[in-house]
Coordinates of C-alpha atoms and ligand atoms in Angstrom, one line a residue:
X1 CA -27.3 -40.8 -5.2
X2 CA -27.8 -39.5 -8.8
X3 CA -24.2 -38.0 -8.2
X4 CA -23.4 -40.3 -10.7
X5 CA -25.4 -39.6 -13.2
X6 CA -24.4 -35.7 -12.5
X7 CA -21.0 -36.5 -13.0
X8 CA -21.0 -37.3 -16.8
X9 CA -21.5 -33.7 -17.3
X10 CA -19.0 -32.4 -14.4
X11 CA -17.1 -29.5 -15.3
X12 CA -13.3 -30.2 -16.2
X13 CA -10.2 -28.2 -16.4
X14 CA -9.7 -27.2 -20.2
X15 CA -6.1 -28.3 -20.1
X16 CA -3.9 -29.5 -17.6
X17 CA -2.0 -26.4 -17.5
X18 CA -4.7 -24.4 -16.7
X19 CA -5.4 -26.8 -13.5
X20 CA -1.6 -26.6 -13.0
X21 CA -2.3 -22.4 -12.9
X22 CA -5.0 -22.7 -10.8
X23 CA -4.5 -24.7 -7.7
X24 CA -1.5 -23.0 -7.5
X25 CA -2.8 -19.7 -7.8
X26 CA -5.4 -21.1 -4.7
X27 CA -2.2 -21.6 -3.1
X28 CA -0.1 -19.1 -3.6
X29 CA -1.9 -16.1 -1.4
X30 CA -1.7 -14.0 1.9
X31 CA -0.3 -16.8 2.9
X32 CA 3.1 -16.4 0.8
X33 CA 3.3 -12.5 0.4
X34 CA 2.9 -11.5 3.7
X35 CA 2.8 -14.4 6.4
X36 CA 5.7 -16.2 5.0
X37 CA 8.2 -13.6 4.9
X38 CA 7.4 -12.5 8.1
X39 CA 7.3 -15.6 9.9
X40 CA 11.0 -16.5 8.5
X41 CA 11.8 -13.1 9.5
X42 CA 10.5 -14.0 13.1
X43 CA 12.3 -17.6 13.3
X44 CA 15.7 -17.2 12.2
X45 CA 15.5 -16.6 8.6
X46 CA 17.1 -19.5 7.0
X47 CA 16.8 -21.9 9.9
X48 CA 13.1 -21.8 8.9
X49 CA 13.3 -22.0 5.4
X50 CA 15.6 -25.2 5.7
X51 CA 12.9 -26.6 7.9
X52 CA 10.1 -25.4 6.0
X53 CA 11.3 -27.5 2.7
X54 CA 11.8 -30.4 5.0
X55 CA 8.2 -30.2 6.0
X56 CA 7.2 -29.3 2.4
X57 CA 8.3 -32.7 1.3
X58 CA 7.2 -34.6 4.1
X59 CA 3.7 -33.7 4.5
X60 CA 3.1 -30.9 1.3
X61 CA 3.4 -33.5 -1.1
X62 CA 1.9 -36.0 0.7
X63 CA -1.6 -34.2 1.4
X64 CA -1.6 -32.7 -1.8
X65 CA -1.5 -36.1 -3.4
X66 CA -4.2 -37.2 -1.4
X67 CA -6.3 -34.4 -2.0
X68 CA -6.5 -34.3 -5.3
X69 CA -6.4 -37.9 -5.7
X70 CA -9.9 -38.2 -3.2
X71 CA -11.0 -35.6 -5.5
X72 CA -10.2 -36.8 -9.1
X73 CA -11.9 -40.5 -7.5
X74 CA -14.9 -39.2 -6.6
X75 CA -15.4 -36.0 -9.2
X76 CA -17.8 -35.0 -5.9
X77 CA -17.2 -31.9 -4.0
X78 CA -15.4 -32.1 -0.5
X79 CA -18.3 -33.1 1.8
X80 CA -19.4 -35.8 -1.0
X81 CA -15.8 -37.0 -1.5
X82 CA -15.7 -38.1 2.0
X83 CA -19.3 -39.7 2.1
X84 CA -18.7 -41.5 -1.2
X85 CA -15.2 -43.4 0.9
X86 CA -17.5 -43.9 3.7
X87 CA -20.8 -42.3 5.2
X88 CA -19.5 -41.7 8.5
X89 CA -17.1 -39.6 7.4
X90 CA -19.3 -37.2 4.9
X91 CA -18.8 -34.4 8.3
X92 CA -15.2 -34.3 7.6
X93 CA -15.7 -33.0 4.1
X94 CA -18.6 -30.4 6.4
X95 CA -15.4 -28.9 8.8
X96 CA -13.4 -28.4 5.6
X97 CA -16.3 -26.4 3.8
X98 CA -17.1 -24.7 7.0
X99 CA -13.1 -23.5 7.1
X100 CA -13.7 -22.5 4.0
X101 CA -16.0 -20.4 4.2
X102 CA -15.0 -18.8 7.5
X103 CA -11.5 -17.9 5.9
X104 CA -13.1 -16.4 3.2
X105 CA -15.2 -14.5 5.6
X106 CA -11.9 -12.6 6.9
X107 CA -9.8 -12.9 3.9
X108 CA -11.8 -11.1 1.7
X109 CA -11.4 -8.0 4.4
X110 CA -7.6 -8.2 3.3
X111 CA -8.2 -8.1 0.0
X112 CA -10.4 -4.8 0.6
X113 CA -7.4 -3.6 2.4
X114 CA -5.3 -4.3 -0.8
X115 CA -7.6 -2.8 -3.4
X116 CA -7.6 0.2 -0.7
X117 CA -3.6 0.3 -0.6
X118 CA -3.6 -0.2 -5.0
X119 CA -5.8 3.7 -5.0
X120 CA -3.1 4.7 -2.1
X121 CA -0.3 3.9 -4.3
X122 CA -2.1 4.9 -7.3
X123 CA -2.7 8.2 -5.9
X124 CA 0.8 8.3 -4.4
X125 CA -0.7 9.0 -1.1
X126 CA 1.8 6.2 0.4
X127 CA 4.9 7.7 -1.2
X128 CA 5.9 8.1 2.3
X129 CA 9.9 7.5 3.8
X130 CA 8.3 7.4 7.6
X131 CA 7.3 4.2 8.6
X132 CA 5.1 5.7 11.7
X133 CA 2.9 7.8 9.0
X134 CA 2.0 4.9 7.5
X135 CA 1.7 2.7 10.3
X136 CA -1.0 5.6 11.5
X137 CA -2.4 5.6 7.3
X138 CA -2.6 1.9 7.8
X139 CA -4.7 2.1 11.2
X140 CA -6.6 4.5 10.2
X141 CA -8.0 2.3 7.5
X142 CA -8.3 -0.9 9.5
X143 CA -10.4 0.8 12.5
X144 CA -11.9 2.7 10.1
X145 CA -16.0 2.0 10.0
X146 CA -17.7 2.2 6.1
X147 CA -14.3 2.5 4.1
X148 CA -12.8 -1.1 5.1
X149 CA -16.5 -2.5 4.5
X150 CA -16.9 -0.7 0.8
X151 CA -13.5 -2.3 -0.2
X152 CA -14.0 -5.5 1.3
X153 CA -17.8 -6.0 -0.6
X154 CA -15.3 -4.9 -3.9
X155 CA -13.1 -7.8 -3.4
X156 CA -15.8 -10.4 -2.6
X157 CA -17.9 -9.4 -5.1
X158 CA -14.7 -9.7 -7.6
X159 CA -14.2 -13.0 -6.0
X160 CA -18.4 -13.8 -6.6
X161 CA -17.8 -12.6 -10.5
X162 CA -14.9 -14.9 -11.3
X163 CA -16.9 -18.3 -9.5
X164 CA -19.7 -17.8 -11.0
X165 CA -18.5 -17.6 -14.7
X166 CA -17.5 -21.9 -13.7
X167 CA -14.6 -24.0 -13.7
X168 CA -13.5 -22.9 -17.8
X169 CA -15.4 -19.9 -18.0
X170 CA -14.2 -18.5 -14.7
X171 CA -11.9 -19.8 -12.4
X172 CA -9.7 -21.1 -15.1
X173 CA -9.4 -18.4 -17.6
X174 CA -8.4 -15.8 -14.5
X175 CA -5.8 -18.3 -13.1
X176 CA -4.2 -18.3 -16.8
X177 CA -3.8 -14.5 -16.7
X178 CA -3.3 -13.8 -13.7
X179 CA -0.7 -16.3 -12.5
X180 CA 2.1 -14.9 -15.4
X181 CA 1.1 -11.8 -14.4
X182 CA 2.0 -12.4 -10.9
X183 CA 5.4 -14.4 -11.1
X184 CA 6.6 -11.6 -13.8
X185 CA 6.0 -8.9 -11.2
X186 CA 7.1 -10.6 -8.3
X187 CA 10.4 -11.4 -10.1
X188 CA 10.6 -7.8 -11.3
X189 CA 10.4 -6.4 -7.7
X190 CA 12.7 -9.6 -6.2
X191 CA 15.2 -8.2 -8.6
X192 CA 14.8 -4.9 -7.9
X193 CA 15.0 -5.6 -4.0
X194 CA 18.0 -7.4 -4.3
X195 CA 20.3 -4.6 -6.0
X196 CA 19.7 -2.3 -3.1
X197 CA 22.8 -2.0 -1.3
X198 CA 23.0 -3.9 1.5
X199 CA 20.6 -6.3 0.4
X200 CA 23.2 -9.1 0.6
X201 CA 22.5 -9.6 3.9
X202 CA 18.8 -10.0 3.5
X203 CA 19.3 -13.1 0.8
X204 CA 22.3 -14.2 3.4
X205 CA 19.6 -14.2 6.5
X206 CA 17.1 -15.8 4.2
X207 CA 18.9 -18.4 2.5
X208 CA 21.5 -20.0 5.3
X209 CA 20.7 -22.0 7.6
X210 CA 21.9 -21.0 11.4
X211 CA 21.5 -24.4 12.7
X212 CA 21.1 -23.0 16.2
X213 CA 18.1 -21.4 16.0
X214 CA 16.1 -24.4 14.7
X215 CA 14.1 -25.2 17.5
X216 CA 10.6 -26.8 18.4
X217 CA 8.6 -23.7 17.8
X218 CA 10.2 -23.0 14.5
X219 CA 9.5 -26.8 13.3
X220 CA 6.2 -26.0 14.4
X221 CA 5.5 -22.8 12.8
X222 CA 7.3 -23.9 9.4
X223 CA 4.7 -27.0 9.9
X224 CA 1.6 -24.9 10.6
X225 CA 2.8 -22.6 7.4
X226 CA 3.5 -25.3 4.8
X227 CA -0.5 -26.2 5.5
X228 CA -2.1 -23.0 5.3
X229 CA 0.2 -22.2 2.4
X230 CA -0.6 -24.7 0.5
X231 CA -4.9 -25.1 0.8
X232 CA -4.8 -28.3 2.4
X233 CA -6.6 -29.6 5.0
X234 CA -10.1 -28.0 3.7
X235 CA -10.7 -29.9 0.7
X236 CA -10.0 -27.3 -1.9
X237 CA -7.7 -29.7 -3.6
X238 CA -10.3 -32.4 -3.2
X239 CA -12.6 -29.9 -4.7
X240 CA -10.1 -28.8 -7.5
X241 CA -9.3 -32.4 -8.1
X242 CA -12.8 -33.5 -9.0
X243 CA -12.6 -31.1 -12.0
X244 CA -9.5 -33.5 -13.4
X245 CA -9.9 -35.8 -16.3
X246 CA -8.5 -39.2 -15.6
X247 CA -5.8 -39.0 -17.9
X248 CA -4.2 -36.4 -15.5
X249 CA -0.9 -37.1 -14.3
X250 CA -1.3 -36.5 -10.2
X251 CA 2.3 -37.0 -9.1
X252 CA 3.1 -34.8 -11.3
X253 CA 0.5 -32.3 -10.6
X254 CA 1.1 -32.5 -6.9
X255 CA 5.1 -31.8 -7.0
X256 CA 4.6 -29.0 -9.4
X257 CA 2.2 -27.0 -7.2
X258 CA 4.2 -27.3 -3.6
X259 CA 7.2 -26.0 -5.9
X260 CA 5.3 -23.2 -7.7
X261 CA 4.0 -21.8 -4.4
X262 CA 7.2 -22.7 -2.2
X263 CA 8.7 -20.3 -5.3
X264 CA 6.6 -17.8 -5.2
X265 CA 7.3 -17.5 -1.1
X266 CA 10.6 -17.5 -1.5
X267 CA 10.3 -14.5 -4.2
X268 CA 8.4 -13.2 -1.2
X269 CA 11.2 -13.5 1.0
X270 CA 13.9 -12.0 -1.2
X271 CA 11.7 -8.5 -1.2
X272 CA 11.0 -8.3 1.9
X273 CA 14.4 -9.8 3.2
X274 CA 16.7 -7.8 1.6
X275 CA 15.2 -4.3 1.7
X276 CA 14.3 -4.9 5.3
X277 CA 18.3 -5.2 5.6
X278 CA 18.7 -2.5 3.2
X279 CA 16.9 -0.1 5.0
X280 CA 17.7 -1.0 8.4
X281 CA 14.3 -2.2 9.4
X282 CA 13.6 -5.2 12.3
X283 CA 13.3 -8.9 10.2
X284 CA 11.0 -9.8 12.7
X285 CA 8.5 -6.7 12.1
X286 CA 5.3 -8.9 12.3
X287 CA 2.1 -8.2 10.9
X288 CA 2.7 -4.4 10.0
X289 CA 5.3 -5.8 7.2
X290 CA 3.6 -5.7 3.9
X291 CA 0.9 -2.5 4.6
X292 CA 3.6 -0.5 7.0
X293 CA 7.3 -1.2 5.8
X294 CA 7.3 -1.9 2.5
X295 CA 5.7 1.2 1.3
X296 CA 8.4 2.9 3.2
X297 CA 10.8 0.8 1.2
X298 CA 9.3 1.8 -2.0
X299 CA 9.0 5.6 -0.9
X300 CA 13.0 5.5 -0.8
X301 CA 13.7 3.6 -4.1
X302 CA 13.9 4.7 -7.5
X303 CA 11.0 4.3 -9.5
X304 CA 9.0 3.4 -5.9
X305 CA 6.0 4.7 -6.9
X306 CA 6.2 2.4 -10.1
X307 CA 7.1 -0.8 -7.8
X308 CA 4.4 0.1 -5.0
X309 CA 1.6 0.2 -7.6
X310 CA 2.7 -3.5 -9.2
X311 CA 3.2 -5.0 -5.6
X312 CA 0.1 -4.3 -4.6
X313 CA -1.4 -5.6 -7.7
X314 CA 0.6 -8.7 -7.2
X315 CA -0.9 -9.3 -3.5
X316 CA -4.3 -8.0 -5.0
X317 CA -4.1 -11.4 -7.4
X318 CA -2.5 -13.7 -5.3
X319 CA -5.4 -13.0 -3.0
X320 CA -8.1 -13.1 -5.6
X321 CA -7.1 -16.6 -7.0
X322 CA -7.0 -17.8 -3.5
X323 CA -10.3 -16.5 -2.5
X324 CA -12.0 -17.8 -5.7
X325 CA -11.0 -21.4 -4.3
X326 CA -11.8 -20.7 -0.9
X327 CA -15.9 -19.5 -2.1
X328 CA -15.6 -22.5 -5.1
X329 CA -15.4 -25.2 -1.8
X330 CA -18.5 -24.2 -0.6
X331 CA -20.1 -23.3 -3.8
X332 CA -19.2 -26.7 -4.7
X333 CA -20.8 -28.4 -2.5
X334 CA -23.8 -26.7 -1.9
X335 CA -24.0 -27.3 -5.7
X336 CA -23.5 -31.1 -6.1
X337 CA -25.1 -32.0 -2.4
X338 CA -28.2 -29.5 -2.3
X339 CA -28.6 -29.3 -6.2
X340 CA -28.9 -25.3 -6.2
X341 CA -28.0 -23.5 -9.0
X342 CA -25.0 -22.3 -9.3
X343 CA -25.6 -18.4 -9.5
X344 CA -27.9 -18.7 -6.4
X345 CA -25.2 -20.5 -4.6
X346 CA -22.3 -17.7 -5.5
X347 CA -24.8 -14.9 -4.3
X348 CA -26.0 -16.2 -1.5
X349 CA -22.8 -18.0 0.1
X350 CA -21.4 -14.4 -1.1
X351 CA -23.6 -12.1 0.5
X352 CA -23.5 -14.4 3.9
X353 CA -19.9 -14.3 4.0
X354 CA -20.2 -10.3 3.1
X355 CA -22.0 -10.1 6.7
X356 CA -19.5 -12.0 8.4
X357 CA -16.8 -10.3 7.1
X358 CA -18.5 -6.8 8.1
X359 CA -18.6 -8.2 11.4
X360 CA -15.2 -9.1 11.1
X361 CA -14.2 -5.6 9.8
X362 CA -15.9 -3.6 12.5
X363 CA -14.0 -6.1 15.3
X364 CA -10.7 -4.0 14.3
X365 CA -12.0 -1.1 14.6
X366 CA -15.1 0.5 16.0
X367 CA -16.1 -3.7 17.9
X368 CA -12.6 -3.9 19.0
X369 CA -13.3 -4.1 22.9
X370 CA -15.8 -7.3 22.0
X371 CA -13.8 -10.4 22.4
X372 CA -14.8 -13.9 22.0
X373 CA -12.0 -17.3 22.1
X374 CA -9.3 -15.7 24.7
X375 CA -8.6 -12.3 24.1
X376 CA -9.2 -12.1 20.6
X377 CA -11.7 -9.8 18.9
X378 CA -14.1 -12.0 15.9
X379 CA -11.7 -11.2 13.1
X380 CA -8.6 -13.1 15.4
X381 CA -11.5 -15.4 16.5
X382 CA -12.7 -16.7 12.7
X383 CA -8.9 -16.8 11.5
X384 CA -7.9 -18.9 15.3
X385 CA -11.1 -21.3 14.1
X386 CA -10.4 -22.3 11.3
X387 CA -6.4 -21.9 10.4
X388 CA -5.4 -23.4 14.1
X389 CA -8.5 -25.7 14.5
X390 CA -10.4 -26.8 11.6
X391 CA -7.7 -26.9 9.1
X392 CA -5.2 -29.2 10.6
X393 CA -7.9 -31.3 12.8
X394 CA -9.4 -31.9 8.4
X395 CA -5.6 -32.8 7.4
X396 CA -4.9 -35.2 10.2
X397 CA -8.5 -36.4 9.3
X398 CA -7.7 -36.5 5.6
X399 CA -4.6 -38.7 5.8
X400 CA -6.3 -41.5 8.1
X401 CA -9.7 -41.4 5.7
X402 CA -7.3 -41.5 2.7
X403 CA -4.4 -43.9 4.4
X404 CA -6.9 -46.2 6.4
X405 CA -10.0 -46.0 5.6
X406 CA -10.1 -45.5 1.6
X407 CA -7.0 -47.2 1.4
X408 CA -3.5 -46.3 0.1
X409 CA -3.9 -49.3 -2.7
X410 CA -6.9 -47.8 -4.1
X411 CA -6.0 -44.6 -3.9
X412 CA -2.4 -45.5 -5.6
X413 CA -4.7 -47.3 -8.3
X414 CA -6.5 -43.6 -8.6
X415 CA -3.2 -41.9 -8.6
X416 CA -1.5 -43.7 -10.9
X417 CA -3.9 -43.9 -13.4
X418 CA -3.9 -47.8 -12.7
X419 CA -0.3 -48.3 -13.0
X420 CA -0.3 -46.3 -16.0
X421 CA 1.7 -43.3 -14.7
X422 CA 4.8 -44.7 -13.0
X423 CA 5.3 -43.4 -9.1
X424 CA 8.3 -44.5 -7.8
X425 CA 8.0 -42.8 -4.6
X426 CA 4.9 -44.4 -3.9
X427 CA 6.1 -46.7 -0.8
X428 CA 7.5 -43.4 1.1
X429 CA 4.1 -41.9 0.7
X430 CA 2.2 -44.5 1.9
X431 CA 4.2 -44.1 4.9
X432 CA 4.1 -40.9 5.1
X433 CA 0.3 -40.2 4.6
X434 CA -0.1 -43.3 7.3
X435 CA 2.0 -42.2 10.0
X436 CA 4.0 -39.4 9.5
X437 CA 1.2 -37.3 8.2
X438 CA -1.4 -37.6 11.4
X439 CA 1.3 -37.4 14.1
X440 CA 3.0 -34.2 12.6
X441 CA 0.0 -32.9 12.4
X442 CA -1.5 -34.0 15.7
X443 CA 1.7 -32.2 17.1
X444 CA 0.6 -28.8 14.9
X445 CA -3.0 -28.9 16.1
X446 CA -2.2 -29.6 20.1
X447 CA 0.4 -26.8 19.5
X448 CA -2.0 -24.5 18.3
X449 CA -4.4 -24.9 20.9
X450 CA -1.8 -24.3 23.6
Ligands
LIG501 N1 -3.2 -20.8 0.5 C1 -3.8 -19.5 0.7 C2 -2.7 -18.5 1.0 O1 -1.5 -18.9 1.2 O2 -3.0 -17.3 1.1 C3 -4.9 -19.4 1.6 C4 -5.9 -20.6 1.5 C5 -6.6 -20.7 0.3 C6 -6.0 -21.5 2.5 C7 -7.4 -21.8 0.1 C8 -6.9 -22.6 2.3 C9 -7.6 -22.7 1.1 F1 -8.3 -23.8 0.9

């Protein structure tokens, strides 16, 4: 219980830009460059993103404000965020650290697989116009045996280096560099994308809506892709949150992140899009779509090589600040609840997520044939736990501990500064985090277990 007494010398954000920066650079990820195009691609274009900014504002805004609200209240990590509202509910805080830290048990294999694909462009060994040749390049390294493992202990020991230098020292001062980094890039190649002839009908399949394709499963997916997008539903905005200094303006905060990362998925969308239209590839091209097809898109442009090497940097940092937030859940906690040091808790939570991953590594390649939920091998298996389970089973559980249980007058008090910040909005969220919030995502999580 000498939480408390810890918390006079919490850690804060050095400015509020910098928390600005960094909880959307824990959102903006994977989960943008690569699932979001393609899974507009694979629903109808802009019949998804129409329902996906529906969904954005519905329940985006609404967890995000109670996440980082919880968080700013209790300045505890995510497990002692809950326990602080109410001790029965400390194990909800315990799914959303365990997400955590199996997502960044598979996610930091990704990111080896982007460091590996920054030396293939670097070494122009992807400057390749035939999609199978890299589709085979791209096999080769996922089934591969030592090389995926090398690169994927590079990216989480990256990942370990930036957590470990703190909130300021570390996580912050990254986030500041690399987040203008990335949205210069990523604007670069949108342009660059959408002057390819053709590409008209790329933005045109992205951006309107055919109202006949919206269906069930696209509301659904559009719903299951607004949370993973945005890092809710595992307490890393609680977590982020409890590095805020009262004065902090959340409404603010939590409208300006949805909108950052909704931006940067969009940019997404209009590279991927348009050349995919440009170059007569399928829109629906599924996982294969930023390691296979794009590369082929940059082999035929001018200046590819140049646009290959920043893409892959892009994806390298979008990944990065995402992963750093994924580890700084658990290291959080493991921090404030066990009182560890903090070195000791970035090693070792490191190194045990290291092993998973390898486990996870070898499962696409030479562990293929061993399956464990359904058909899936343990890489499928860790990502099915925790982005189809554990992370909408903690948002449905975060709006009813936030809407019911804490109490959407206190938390408005928090919010609000105590009336201080005006929130005019504030009656449609309480709804909204009430009952809009737990039955959406009741539908998600029943969906995803079907
Ligand atoms: N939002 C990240 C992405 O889109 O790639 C992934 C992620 C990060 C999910 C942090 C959850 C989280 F807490």
């Amino acid at each position: 219980m000498d939480n408390l007494n810890q918390n006079t010398q919490r850690e804060q954000w050095g400015s509020k830009i910098g928390f600005i920066l960094a909880a959307s650079g824990s959102a903006v990820g994977l989960g943008n460059l690569w699932k979001f195009p393609y899974m507009a691609g694979r629903n109808g274009g802009g019949a998804f993103v129409l329902v996906y900014f529906i969904i954005l504002f519905l329940i985006g805004f609404t967890l995000m404000l109670a996440e980082i609200t919880l968080g700013r209240h209790t300045q505890l990590n995510a497990i002692g965020a809950y326990k602080k509202i109410s001790k029965k509910w400390a194990w909800v805080g315990g799914l959303g650290v365990l997400a955590g830290f199996i997502i960044l048990s598979f996610y930091s294999v990704v990111g080896g697989w982007v460091i590996n694909y920054i030396i293939k462009s670097l070494t122009g060994a992807i400057n390749i116009a035939d999609p199978e040749i890299l589709g085979g390049m791209f096999g080769a390294l996922v089934g591969g045996t030592v090389e995926p493992i090398v690169y994927h202990g590079i990216f989480m020991l990256m990942t370990m280096i930036i957590v470990l230098g703190g909130i300021g020292g570390g996580i912050e001062k990254s986030s500041k560099i690399l987040m203008p980094g990335l949205f210069i890039m990523i604007i670069i190649i949108a342009i660059r994308a959408m002057t390819l002839p053709g590409a008209i009908e790329g933005i045109k399949y992205l951006l309107i809506p055919n109202f006949e394709a919206i269906n069930i499963g696209v509301v659904l997916d559009a719903l299951g892709q607004v949370f993973f997008s945005l890092s809710l539903g595992m307490g890393c905005m609680i977590t982020y949150g409890s590095y805020l200094s009262k004065d902090t303006n959340i409404p603010e905060s939590a409208t300006v992140i949805p909108l950052i990362d909704t931006g940067v998925a969009l940019l997404a969308g209009l590279i991927v899009m348009p050349a995919v239209f440009a170059f007569g590839f399928e829109p629906g091209g599924g996982p294969g779509l930023l390691f296979i097809t794009l590369p082929a898109i940059f082999a035929q442009m001018p200046l590819g090589t140049v646009f290959a090497i920043l893409f892959f940097f892009l994806v390298l940092f979008a990944a990065l600040s995402s992963s750093i937030s994924l580890l700084e859940v658990c290291v959080a906690y493991v921090v404030d609840e066990w009182k560890i040091n903090r070195k000791v808790a970035v090693f070792g939570l490191g190194f045990v997520m290291f092993l998973i991953g390898v486990v996870a590594s070898l499962s696409n390649g030479p562990l293929s044939h061993v399956t464990f939920i359904g058909e899936r091998n343990f890489f499928d298996s860790l990502d099915f736990v925790a982005s189809n389970i554990l992370l909408p089973l903690g948002g449905l559980l975060l709006c009813i501990a936030v809407g019911w249980i804490w109490g959407t007058d206190e938390a408005l008090a928090e919010a609000t500064n105590d009336g201080k910040i005006e929130f005019k909005l504030a009656p449609l969220w309480i709804f909204l985090v009430k009952y809009v919030g737990p039955i959406a995502i009741a539908i998600v999580f029943i969906r995803s277990l079907m």
